[in-house]
Amino acid sequence: MGSSPETTAQTDVDDIHALVAAEREPMVRLACLLIGSRAEAEEVVQESFAVVAQRWEEIDRPGGYLRTTVVNGCRSVLRRREVAERHARHDRPRDDVALPTHLVELAEALDRLTERQRTVIVLRYFVDLPDDEIAAVIDARPATVRSLAHRALHVLREELS
Amino acid sequence: MTATETDVADFAPLEDRLRRDLPALARALAPGGPIDRPVGSDTPGLDDASPSIEGWEVVAGRSGLVRSLATAAAVVAALVAGAMLIEAIDGGGIVATAVPEDEGVNRGTAPAPSSTGTTASVDGPDTGEAVTGPGGTPIASPNGTGGSAGSVDRPSSGPGWTQVDDAPIEFRYRPVSVWTGEQALFWAGSSETGGRAFTDGAGFDPVTWSWERLDGPGWGHPGLQAAYLDGWLYTAAKGNVARLQIDTGVEEQLPQPGEMMVFDWVTAGGDVYAVGSSSWSSADVVVRRYDPASRSWSVGDTYPTGATALAWFDATFISSAVSLAATVDEIVVWSPDNRGYRYDLDSGTWSDLPPASDDPSPTVQSRVVATDGGIALVVVRPGDEVADVATLTDDDGRWYWSFLEQPVPVDPESWSAVAVGEAIMVLSPGHHPQLIDPWNGGTTDQVDGPVLSSATNTVWTGSELVVWTTTGTWIWRPT
C-alpha cells in the first residue's frame, strides 16, 4: 500500500527542510572558502539546494550530491570571475570582513590558485575528503587530484613563506 | 630521499596550517547567524538564516515534489528567505509563495535565483581612448574598425561552438596569438610560405564578441616569436629583442639574452623566460629569466642535452620545431627527435625526460602542451594519421609519459594542439576539432564545431577558445 501523494510530498518537504537546516551553514562556509565572497556563496548554495530539490527523487545521497553541486557551482563562479577580472582590470571586490593578518595572507594565497587547485585544497584540508572522493567530486582521477594538490601546495608554500 | 619524499616532509607544516586556518577563515567569512538581520535576532542557531517551519503548509502535491528548476529554486529561495506556503498548481507541480508570518496573504511567488548562477560583473575593455605608439603611431584604433558587436548575436552562456564575425584583417599564418586579459590578440604573421610578413593585427573581445583592428608598431616578421605578460608583448625577430606595451604602444628594446642566438619566449610563474640555444644547430638548451625591474637577464642556465642538435626551427624556417610548455612548476622543451628536457623552476635544475616511445624512428611531429593539470604531449608518428596523447607524470621523482589508449584522427601534415583548461583541443584540416581529456581519458569529436580548413590560429582565454581559420571564426566554450 503506497502513501498518498500528499503524504509523499509532505515527507519530501520535511526531508528537504532537514537537509537545509543541517547543511546550509557548512555549505556556505565551503563555498566561501572556494569563492571568497559570502554573498556569492549564499547564491551558489541556494541554487544548489534548488537543484537537489528538483532531483530529490532521483538521488540516493542528497548530502553528497549537494556538496558536489555546490563545488561545481563555485567552480563556475571562479571561471566566470577569472574572465571578468581580466577584463575589468581591477581587483574583485572583497567582502568587508576584518580578518587577522594570517587569514588575510591565507585568503590571498588561495586566490593565487587555479580554480581546480583551490577546490582540491579546500576539499582536502577543510572538508577532509580523501583523494578518491575529491576525484569523484571534480570528475578527475585520484592521480590528477594528487598532482593538483602537489602543485597547489607549491604555490601556497611560496605565497605564505 | 626522493624529491617526492622531500616535498611531503616540506609540506607538513603547511598542511597543518591549512587544517587549522581554513576552518578559521571559513568561520570568519561566514560566521553563524543571520546574514542580513541584526545581531541578536532571536531566530535560533544556524537556522538563524533559515525559515521557521511554522509557516509551512503543503496544500497538495503529486509524486514529483518539484517539477521545474524554477519551481525548485523558488522553493529553496523561500526556504532560505523565510516562511512560505506551498500550493498546488494545475500542472501537478508546486509553487512556493512567500507568506508573511503575520498576514498569511499571498504576495506573489518568491523570486527564483538565476538558473545560470551568480552573475559576475564584467566590464568590457575601454576602447574609447586612442593609444599611440612611438611617434604617435596609433596601436589600437579608437573606434575599432572591425567592431561588430551589433551584427552578431550576443554571447550566450551555453557551452559549445558558435560562429562569430570574421576578423577584420586578412588571414595569416603563424601570427602572434596571445590572450591579453581583454582580447584574443592576433598580430603579425605571414603568408603561407612565409614570403610576406604582415604588420597589422586584430583583437577579439570575448565579452562583446567584437573585433578591433590593431595597426601595430608597423613591423612584423615571419619568424616572430612572442609571449605576453602583464601588459607587455615580448618579441624577438631577426636579432631584435623588444617588448611592446599593448595599451600605450610604448616599445622598449631589451638586451640580448646572453649567448642565445635563437630562442623562444615562455611565461611561467609570473615571469617571462627566453629558452633557446647558442645556435640553430646547438645541442645545448639555455634558459634565462628577464627581470623588468633591472632590465637584465638572469645568468644562463645551460643544459648540454647530449642530442645531436636541437631543431629550433623546422625546414620552412618560419616556425619552431622545438616546442615549449610551461606550468607554475616547470618549463619543458620538447624536440621532434623524441627527446625532452624539463627545467624545474623551484630548484633551477634540468633533467632529461623519457622518450615518448621506444620506437627509435623520429616522430613526424610532436608538441608539448601545458594544461591546467600539467604537461601533456601530442605525438604523430611516421605514417600515422592519428595522434597519440600522453601526460607527464611524476612517480616518486621518476618522470614518465602515460599514454591514452585511444588516438585522435589528424592530418599528419598539418595539425595543432592547444590547451583548454585541463583538456586539449586538437585541430586538423578536414576534421572536426577533437577535445581530449588527457588526465582522465576520453576524446570527444566536436561535431557541432567546424570542419576545419587548412590553417587555424587559436587563443585560449581561460574560459573560451577563439579559433580563427581561413573560413571563419568560432568560439568554443566548455561544458
XYZ file of C-alpha atoms in Angstrom:
640
model
C 0.000 0.000 0.000
C 1.522 3.243 -1.105
C 1.366 6.507 0.636
C -0.784 9.260 -0.711
C 0.739 11.949 -2.884
C 0.096 14.431 -0.156
C 1.968 12.326 2.385
C 4.871 11.802 -0.007
C 5.103 15.486 -0.709
C 4.992 16.327 2.972
C 7.739 13.796 3.703
C 9.873 15.209 0.922
C 9.388 18.741 2.121
C 10.328 17.689 5.626
C 13.440 15.939 4.353
C 14.485 18.908 2.250
C 13.927 21.215 5.153
C 16.048 18.964 7.341
C 18.778 18.999 4.723
C 18.664 22.778 4.524
C 18.813 23.066 8.294
C 21.728 20.688 8.617
C 23.793 21.576 5.597
C 23.207 25.194 4.809
C 25.849 26.703 7.028
C 28.539 24.081 6.258
C 27.853 24.508 2.566
C 28.012 28.300 2.769
C 31.339 28.026 4.559
C 32.644 25.581 1.989
C 31.508 27.910 -0.781
C 33.061 30.899 0.989
C 36.428 29.163 1.015
C 36.093 28.312 -2.635
C 34.984 31.703 -3.911
C 35.805 34.065 -1.083
C 32.594 36.024 -1.117
C 29.754 35.284 1.235
C 27.150 36.896 -0.976
C 28.119 34.744 -3.928
C 28.442 31.715 -1.685
C 24.898 32.230 -0.471
C 23.648 32.339 -4.026
C 25.522 29.229 -5.082
C 24.265 27.293 -2.079
C 20.729 28.455 -2.629
C 20.810 27.361 -6.232
C 22.386 24.065 -5.229
C 19.563 23.349 -2.825
C 17.182 24.120 -5.660
C 18.899 21.577 -7.876
C 18.830 18.969 -5.128
C 15.163 19.656 -4.509
C 14.378 19.293 -8.169
C 16.124 15.924 -8.351
C 15.183 14.771 -4.890
C 13.590 11.535 -6.003
C 16.470 10.579 -8.271
C 19.406 10.894 -5.886
C 20.486 8.416 -3.269
C 22.811 10.583 -1.207
C 21.412 14.108 -1.085
C 24.268 15.328 1.094
C 26.971 14.172 -1.279
C 25.011 15.358 -4.270
C 24.545 18.725 -2.624
C 28.261 19.078 -1.900
C 29.196 18.222 -5.459
C 26.629 20.685 -6.762
C 27.958 23.417 -4.506
C 31.549 22.734 -5.576
C 30.601 22.775 -9.237
C 28.625 25.971 -8.755
C 31.615 27.599 -7.104
C 33.914 26.453 -9.889
C 31.604 28.083 -12.409
C 31.747 31.307 -10.424
C 35.542 31.141 -10.354
C 35.764 30.550 -14.075
C 33.436 33.447 -14.834
C 35.251 35.649 -12.364
C 38.602 34.895 -13.938
C 37.450 36.276 -17.259
C 35.607 39.180 -15.649
C 38.640 40.223 -13.638
C 40.869 40.082 -16.655
C 38.539 42.388 -18.476
C 37.812 44.689 -15.589
C 41.487 45.048 -14.748
C 40.851 45.668 -11.131
C 40.776 43.532 -8.065
C 37.460 41.945 -7.402
C 35.612 43.467 -4.511
C 36.064 41.545 -1.314
C 33.604 41.192 1.466
C 34.146 43.851 4.047
C 35.273 41.418 6.696
C 38.013 42.240 9.149
C 40.379 39.289 9.251
C 43.515 38.607 11.256
C 46.669 39.065 9.219
C 47.405 35.365 8.896
C 43.936 34.726 7.497
C 44.267 37.609 5.056
C 47.505 36.043 3.847
C 45.804 32.695 3.500
C 42.859 34.191 1.600
C 45.211 35.966 -0.785
C 47.290 32.826 -1.250
C 44.153 30.869 -2.123
C 43.398 33.485 -4.755
C 46.659 32.559 -6.471
C 45.465 29.033 -7.142
C 43.603 27.870 -10.197
C 40.007 27.060 -9.517
C 40.750 23.342 -9.707
C 43.724 23.597 -7.366
C 41.709 25.665 -4.922
C 38.882 23.164 -4.989
C 41.231 20.297 -4.211
C 42.889 22.163 -1.343
C 39.589 23.133 0.258
C 38.083 19.667 -0.104
C 41.219 18.003 1.207
C 42.051 20.233 4.170
C 38.723 21.796 5.088
C 36.251 19.047 4.285
C 38.852 16.311 4.953
C 37.776 14.312 1.942
C 40.095 11.545 0.791
C 41.607 11.993 -2.647
C 39.386 9.404 -4.293
C 36.274 11.227 -3.111
C 37.711 14.540 -4.227
C 38.332 12.930 -7.583
C 34.690 11.949 -7.781
C 33.563 15.458 -6.886
C 35.693 17.175 -9.517
C 35.387 14.371 -12.052
C 39.067 13.565 -12.203
C 41.380 10.683 -11.446
C 42.876 10.379 -7.959
C 46.292 10.811 -9.572
C 45.140 14.109 -11.003
C 43.927 15.160 -7.575
C 47.327 14.368 -6.098
C 49.022 16.280 -8.893
C 46.743 19.285 -8.409
C 47.297 19.201 -4.659
C 51.039 18.963 -5.099
C 51.118 21.953 -7.418
C 48.774 23.917 -5.191
C 50.915 23.258 -2.132
C 53.934 24.530 -4.042
C 52.104 27.751 -4.815
C 50.770 28.151 -1.280
C 54.171 27.499 0.260
C 55.656 30.160 -1.984
C 52.896 32.634 -1.228
C 52.875 32.040 2.509
C 56.612 31.901 3.035
C 65.307 10.575 -0.068
C 63.422 11.194 -3.276
C 62.193 14.558 -4.376
C 58.652 13.499 -3.623
C 59.527 12.449 -0.093
C 61.281 15.740 0.408
C 58.202 17.583 -0.727
C 55.948 15.604 1.561
C 58.157 16.455 4.515
C 58.359 20.108 3.498
C 54.615 20.381 3.114
C 53.763 19.021 6.547
C 53.814 22.401 8.347
C 51.806 23.935 5.526
C 49.273 21.132 5.669
C 48.954 21.613 9.422
C 48.371 25.296 8.871
C 45.730 24.635 6.238
C 43.878 22.240 8.529
C 43.979 24.819 11.300
C 43.374 28.029 9.384
C 40.918 27.035 6.665
C 38.136 26.410 9.206
C 39.037 29.681 10.908
C 38.875 31.503 7.584
C 35.558 29.864 6.774
C 34.115 30.914 10.122
C 35.401 34.442 9.642
C 33.926 34.709 6.151
C 30.634 33.103 7.053
C 30.030 33.423 10.768
C 26.950 31.741 12.134
C 23.858 33.802 12.498
C 21.753 35.860 10.223
C 23.209 37.333 7.104
C 21.212 40.429 6.841
C 19.444 40.510 10.124
C 20.669 42.431 13.104
C 22.845 40.656 15.581
C 20.764 39.475 18.449
C 17.939 38.121 16.383
C 16.102 35.544 18.364
C 15.824 33.182 15.457
C 17.775 30.156 16.613
C 21.098 28.806 15.553
C 22.183 28.011 12.004
C 18.725 28.311 11.345
C 19.045 31.966 12.095
C 19.124 32.362 8.369
C 16.729 29.590 7.568
C 12.992 29.761 7.753
C 10.804 28.851 10.592
C 8.922 25.702 9.779
C 5.897 27.165 11.455
C 4.688 28.913 8.368
C 4.803 25.888 6.073
C 1.844 24.206 4.660
C 1.541 21.591 1.960
C -1.691 22.177 0.192
C -1.360 19.431 -2.376
C 1.204 17.643 -4.422
C 1.934 14.723 -6.700
C 4.683 12.173 -6.668
C 7.177 14.582 -8.111
C 7.895 17.153 -5.482
C 9.245 19.817 -7.751
C 8.590 19.945 -11.447
C 10.992 22.504 -12.681
C 14.214 24.124 -11.754
C 12.482 27.469 -11.453
C 9.962 25.963 -9.118
C 12.675 24.221 -7.123
C 14.597 27.433 -6.965
C 11.557 29.200 -5.701
C 11.078 26.550 -3.035
C 14.615 26.924 -1.807
C 14.614 30.679 -2.124
C 11.681 30.713 0.176
C 13.300 28.125 2.428
C 16.255 30.362 2.853
C 14.457 33.642 2.920
C 11.592 32.945 5.206
C 8.367 31.178 5.752
C 6.351 30.148 2.740
C 3.289 28.426 1.592
C 3.445 25.568 -0.854
C 0.445 25.253 -3.016
C -0.526 23.092 -5.938
C -0.796 24.264 -9.466
C -2.719 22.640 -12.249
C 0.279 21.009 -13.817
C 0.906 18.974 -10.735
C 3.878 20.995 -9.656
C 4.199 23.084 -6.591
C 4.906 26.750 -6.316
C 6.414 28.401 -3.341
C 4.779 31.539 -2.193
C 6.237 33.904 0.321
C 3.828 34.385 3.131
C 4.452 36.989 5.754
C 4.075 35.280 9.067
C 1.750 37.938 10.313
C -0.589 38.047 7.391
C -0.912 34.815 5.510
C -1.585 36.778 2.389
C -0.170 35.669 -0.933
C 2.085 38.444 -2.054
C 3.370 36.671 -5.136
C 5.875 33.996 -5.900
C 9.273 34.129 -4.339
C 11.933 35.245 -6.774
C 13.803 32.377 -8.341
C 17.563 32.626 -8.437
C 19.202 32.831 -11.807
C 19.479 29.431 -13.370
C 22.843 30.420 -14.735
C 24.362 31.029 -11.375
C 25.933 34.089 -9.934
C 26.452 36.768 -12.485
C 29.904 38.222 -12.200
C 30.358 41.820 -13.060
C 32.117 42.153 -16.379
C 33.465 45.387 -17.675
C 34.319 45.485 -21.324
C 37.598 46.938 -22.433
C 37.771 50.673 -22.739
C 38.308 51.256 -26.416
C 37.261 54.829 -26.469
C 40.670 56.250 -25.844
C 43.206 56.490 -28.586
C 46.551 54.979 -27.817
C 49.677 55.703 -29.685
C 52.962 54.104 -30.315
C 56.344 55.738 -30.656
C 55.984 58.978 -32.515
C 52.260 58.929 -32.089
C 51.691 55.801 -34.119
C 48.257 54.524 -33.243
C 48.307 50.989 -31.954
C 44.684 50.380 -31.249
C 42.147 52.129 -33.420
C 39.917 54.030 -31.050
C 36.822 53.237 -32.998
C 37.697 49.648 -33.627
C 37.248 49.436 -37.356
C 36.387 45.798 -37.066
C 33.956 46.267 -34.231
C 30.923 44.213 -34.930
C 29.157 43.609 -31.663
C 25.927 44.872 -33.096
C 25.892 42.486 -36.024
C 26.159 39.195 -34.193
C 24.069 37.539 -31.577
C 25.042 38.492 -28.100
C 27.186 35.925 -26.361
C 25.264 33.050 -24.918
C 26.321 31.445 -21.708
C 25.984 27.994 -23.142
C 28.807 25.648 -23.971
C 29.774 24.507 -27.432
C 30.694 26.130 -30.718
C 29.373 29.375 -32.129
C 30.461 31.103 -35.296
C 31.105 34.803 -34.870
C 32.018 37.590 -37.230
C 35.245 37.070 -39.025
C 38.364 39.063 -38.314
C 38.678 42.470 -39.950
C 42.150 41.604 -41.236
C 43.490 39.256 -43.837
C 44.033 35.722 -42.665
C 47.655 34.925 -41.976
C 49.771 32.010 -40.829
C 51.616 31.770 -37.525
C 50.641 35.172 -36.157
C 51.417 36.074 -32.587
C 48.349 34.676 -30.822
C 48.024 35.691 -27.191
C 45.386 36.431 -24.582
C 45.925 39.893 -23.161
C 43.319 39.684 -20.448
C 40.963 41.705 -22.596
C 41.386 40.428 -26.105
C 42.481 37.433 -28.058
C 45.222 39.235 -29.944
C 46.392 38.125 -33.384
C 49.250 40.189 -34.708
C 51.889 39.999 -37.456
C 52.227 36.555 -39.038
C 52.984 35.755 -42.630
C 51.627 34.330 -45.836
C 51.531 30.549 -46.012
C 55.027 30.233 -47.445
C 56.465 32.913 -45.224
C 57.236 35.149 -48.134
C 55.088 38.038 -46.977
C 55.072 39.454 -43.476
C 52.069 41.221 -42.009
C 52.478 44.167 -39.676
C 48.900 44.625 -38.524
C 46.650 42.652 -36.256
C 43.271 42.417 -34.615
C 41.924 41.707 -31.180
C 38.762 39.758 -30.439
C 36.840 40.651 -27.299
C 35.118 37.533 -25.943
C 32.769 39.618 -23.799
C 31.245 41.665 -26.611
C 32.151 39.284 -29.419
C 33.592 42.176 -31.336
C 36.794 42.611 -33.241
C 39.060 45.605 -33.048
C 41.592 46.256 -35.723
C 45.086 46.995 -34.429
C 47.605 48.815 -36.524
C 50.536 47.585 -34.506
C 54.007 49.060 -34.352
C 54.494 48.947 -38.088
C 56.731 45.982 -38.299
C 56.489 42.239 -38.362
C 58.491 39.192 -39.304
C 57.578 35.673 -40.409
C 59.697 34.177 -37.674
C 58.490 36.480 -34.922
C 58.434 34.828 -31.513
C 56.419 36.423 -28.744
C 54.817 35.983 -25.367
C 52.510 38.183 -23.344
C 52.923 39.066 -19.686
C 51.488 41.861 -17.556
C 50.544 44.204 -20.364
C 53.694 43.659 -22.404
C 54.219 41.680 -25.559
C 57.781 40.330 -25.508
C 59.062 39.883 -29.043
C 62.118 38.586 -30.817
C 62.794 38.631 -34.532
C 65.913 38.941 -36.632
C 68.070 39.562 -33.595
C 65.837 42.354 -32.363
C 64.613 41.773 -28.806
C 61.946 44.132 -27.552
C 58.773 44.424 -25.608
C 55.670 46.290 -26.684
C 53.141 47.685 -24.242
C 49.782 46.882 -25.734
C 47.783 49.684 -24.125
C 50.159 52.538 -24.827
C 52.137 51.366 -27.816
C 55.364 52.025 -25.972
C 58.134 49.851 -27.345
C 61.298 49.087 -25.389
C 64.421 47.483 -26.721
C 65.675 44.720 -24.462
C 69.217 43.492 -24.010
C 70.110 40.303 -25.801
C 69.647 37.219 -23.653
C 73.297 36.404 -23.316
C 74.739 33.854 -25.638
C 71.392 32.838 -27.074
C 71.218 33.354 -30.802
C 67.913 31.583 -31.247
C 65.192 31.307 -28.704
C 61.508 31.391 -27.968
C 59.619 33.007 -25.122
C 57.648 31.319 -22.426
C 55.880 32.649 -19.367
C 55.895 30.685 -16.144
C 55.093 31.523 -12.566
C 54.626 35.217 -13.305
C 57.951 35.614 -15.104
C 58.968 35.658 -18.723
C 61.786 33.417 -19.889
C 63.834 33.052 -23.027
C 64.557 29.428 -23.808
C 66.852 28.624 -26.667
C 70.332 27.882 -27.735
C 73.550 29.470 -28.859
C 72.900 28.453 -32.454
C 70.365 26.743 -34.665
C 72.391 23.561 -34.561
C 73.425 23.535 -30.924
C 72.652 20.612 -28.673
C 72.642 22.817 -25.592
C 69.492 24.311 -24.227
C 69.618 27.523 -22.219
C 67.039 29.249 -20.053
C 67.212 32.866 -18.872
C 64.635 34.851 -16.921
C 64.077 38.507 -17.740
C 63.797 40.945 -14.831
C 61.884 44.063 -15.964
C 62.904 45.993 -12.835
C 66.623 45.760 -13.508
C 66.176 45.368 -17.265
C 68.502 42.415 -17.188
C 68.571 38.698 -17.759
C 69.347 36.052 -15.173
C 72.546 34.101 -15.595
C 72.014 31.487 -18.270
C 71.274 28.016 -17.035
C 72.690 25.793 -19.754
C 71.984 22.103 -20.189
C 74.040 20.005 -22.576
C 71.342 17.687 -23.800
C 73.567 15.157 -25.473
C 71.361 15.319 -28.556
C 72.911 15.685 -31.972
C 71.231 19.032 -32.194
C 68.037 20.681 -31.159
C 65.878 21.569 -34.131
C 64.891 25.040 -33.081
C 63.373 25.771 -36.464
C 61.714 23.492 -38.916
C 62.505 23.210 -42.596
C 60.288 26.088 -43.597
C 62.348 28.313 -41.348
C 59.324 30.084 -40.054
C 58.116 28.115 -37.118
C 59.758 26.404 -34.244
C 60.072 22.659 -34.401
C 61.071 22.571 -30.776
C 58.018 23.133 -28.661
C 57.936 24.742 -25.255
C 55.390 24.494 -22.496
C 55.418 25.881 -19.010
C 53.440 25.481 -15.821
C 53.999 27.146 -12.481
C 56.496 24.400 -11.701
C 58.456 23.766 -14.834
C 59.465 24.560 -18.368
C 59.526 21.634 -20.758
C 61.465 21.683 -24.013
C 60.437 19.013 -26.482
C 62.362 18.295 -29.638
C 60.868 16.349 -32.524
C 63.715 13.875 -32.283
C 61.701 12.318 -29.458
C 63.763 13.941 -26.719
C 62.596 16.263 -23.997
C 64.072 18.234 -21.143
C 62.476 19.589 -18.023
C 63.628 22.698 -16.181
C 62.418 22.773 -12.598
C 61.653 26.361 -11.637
C 61.950 25.696 -7.899
C 65.358 24.096 -7.954
C 66.674 25.653 -11.162
C 67.804 22.289 -12.440
C 67.449 20.492 -15.754
C 66.617 16.845 -16.200
C 66.038 14.508 -19.123
C 62.553 13.334 -19.862
C 61.992 9.832 -21.149
C 61.359 9.398 -24.854
C 57.729 9.314 -25.808
C 58.143 5.952 -27.460
C 60.528 3.042 -27.651
C 60.317 3.418 -31.393
C 63.781 4.642 -32.408
C 62.477 6.409 -35.515
C 61.961 10.100 -35.158
C 58.436 11.315 -34.738
C 56.934 13.276 -37.577
C 55.690 15.941 -35.230
C 55.244 16.216 -31.521
C 54.272 19.127 -29.343
C 54.185 19.640 -25.619
C 51.173 21.439 -24.220
C 50.771 22.964 -20.767
C 47.296 22.181 -19.480
C 45.943 23.243 -16.115
C 46.542 19.679 -14.977
C 50.161 19.596 -16.075
C 52.270 18.876 -19.122
C 50.861 16.783 -21.957
C 52.381 15.612 -25.217
C 50.752 15.110 -28.610
C 52.657 12.815 -30.950
C 52.085 11.918 -34.593
C 54.345 9.097 -35.720
C 55.536 8.471 -39.268
C 52.827 7.052 -41.474
C 50.108 7.541 -38.899
C 47.015 9.614 -39.424
C 46.321 9.686 -35.735
C 47.870 11.492 -32.813
C 48.723 9.885 -29.515
C 48.355 11.888 -26.364
C 50.349 11.389 -23.185
C 50.644 13.113 -19.840
C 53.816 13.738 -17.907
C 53.546 12.130 -14.520
C 55.872 12.151 -11.557
C 56.110 8.913 -9.666
C 58.453 9.266 -6.695
C 60.721 11.580 -8.606
C 60.717 9.490 -11.776
C 59.069 11.129 -14.755
C 57.211 9.098 -17.325
C 54.709 9.559 -20.127
C 51.330 7.979 -19.622
C 49.575 7.483 -22.968
C 45.861 7.460 -23.569
C 44.534 4.296 -25.143
C 42.576 5.998 -27.904
C 44.459 8.028 -30.525
C 42.922 11.047 -32.225
C 42.487 11.336 -36.007
C 44.611 14.085 -37.545
C 46.055 15.169 -40.833
C 49.718 14.366 -40.201
C 50.774 17.196 -42.484
C 49.005 19.905 -40.589
C 47.635 19.875 -37.082
C 47.830 21.899 -33.942
C 47.039 21.343 -30.302
C 46.032 23.939 -27.756
C 45.431 23.577 -24.047
C 41.888 24.441 -22.977
C 41.917 24.239 -19.211
C 42.863 20.729 -18.259
C 41.949 19.431 -21.691
C 43.479 19.718 -25.140
C 41.795 20.696 -28.383
C 43.425 19.126 -31.415
C 42.720 20.948 -34.663
C 43.411 19.399 -38.013
C 42.224 20.175 -41.554
C 39.332 18.086 -42.767
C 38.306 17.095 -39.272
C 36.065 18.452 -36.596
C 38.015 19.633 -33.571
C 38.831 16.851 -31.166
C 38.559 17.548 -27.450
C 40.835 15.349 -25.389
C 40.882 14.883 -21.658
C 44.449 13.678 -21.204
C 44.168 13.254 -17.448
C 41.019 11.211 -17.259
C 40.910 9.733 -20.731
C 38.309 10.300 -23.363
C 38.062 12.109 -26.656
C 35.065 13.977 -27.962
C 34.583 14.640 -31.643
C 33.263 18.189 -31.689
C 30.625 17.561 -34.320
C 28.919 20.874 -33.597
C 32.180 22.602 -34.409
C 33.511 23.459 -37.840
C 35.205 21.069 -40.196
C 38.493 22.849 -40.189
C 40.269 24.371 -43.117
C 43.938 24.305 -43.825
C 45.068 26.522 -41.003
C 43.871 27.656 -37.634
C 45.013 30.313 -35.231
C 43.843 29.872 -31.683
C 43.781 31.697 -28.374
C 42.504 30.217 -25.107
C 41.152 32.949 -22.865
C 40.741 30.790 -19.804
C 37.027 30.408 -20.468
C 36.678 30.087 -24.193
C 38.688 29.117 -27.209
C 38.847 31.559 -30.102
C 39.505 29.730 -33.363
C 40.299 31.880 -36.404
C 40.506 29.922 -39.622
C 40.618 30.679 -43.304
C 36.878 30.072 -43.480
C 35.642 31.863 -40.382
C 35.963 32.446 -36.685
C 34.446 30.298 -33.970
C 34.147 30.455 -30.229
C 34.107 27.299 -28.166
C 33.064 27.210 -24.557
C 33.468 24.131 -22.397
C 30.645 22.496 -20.529
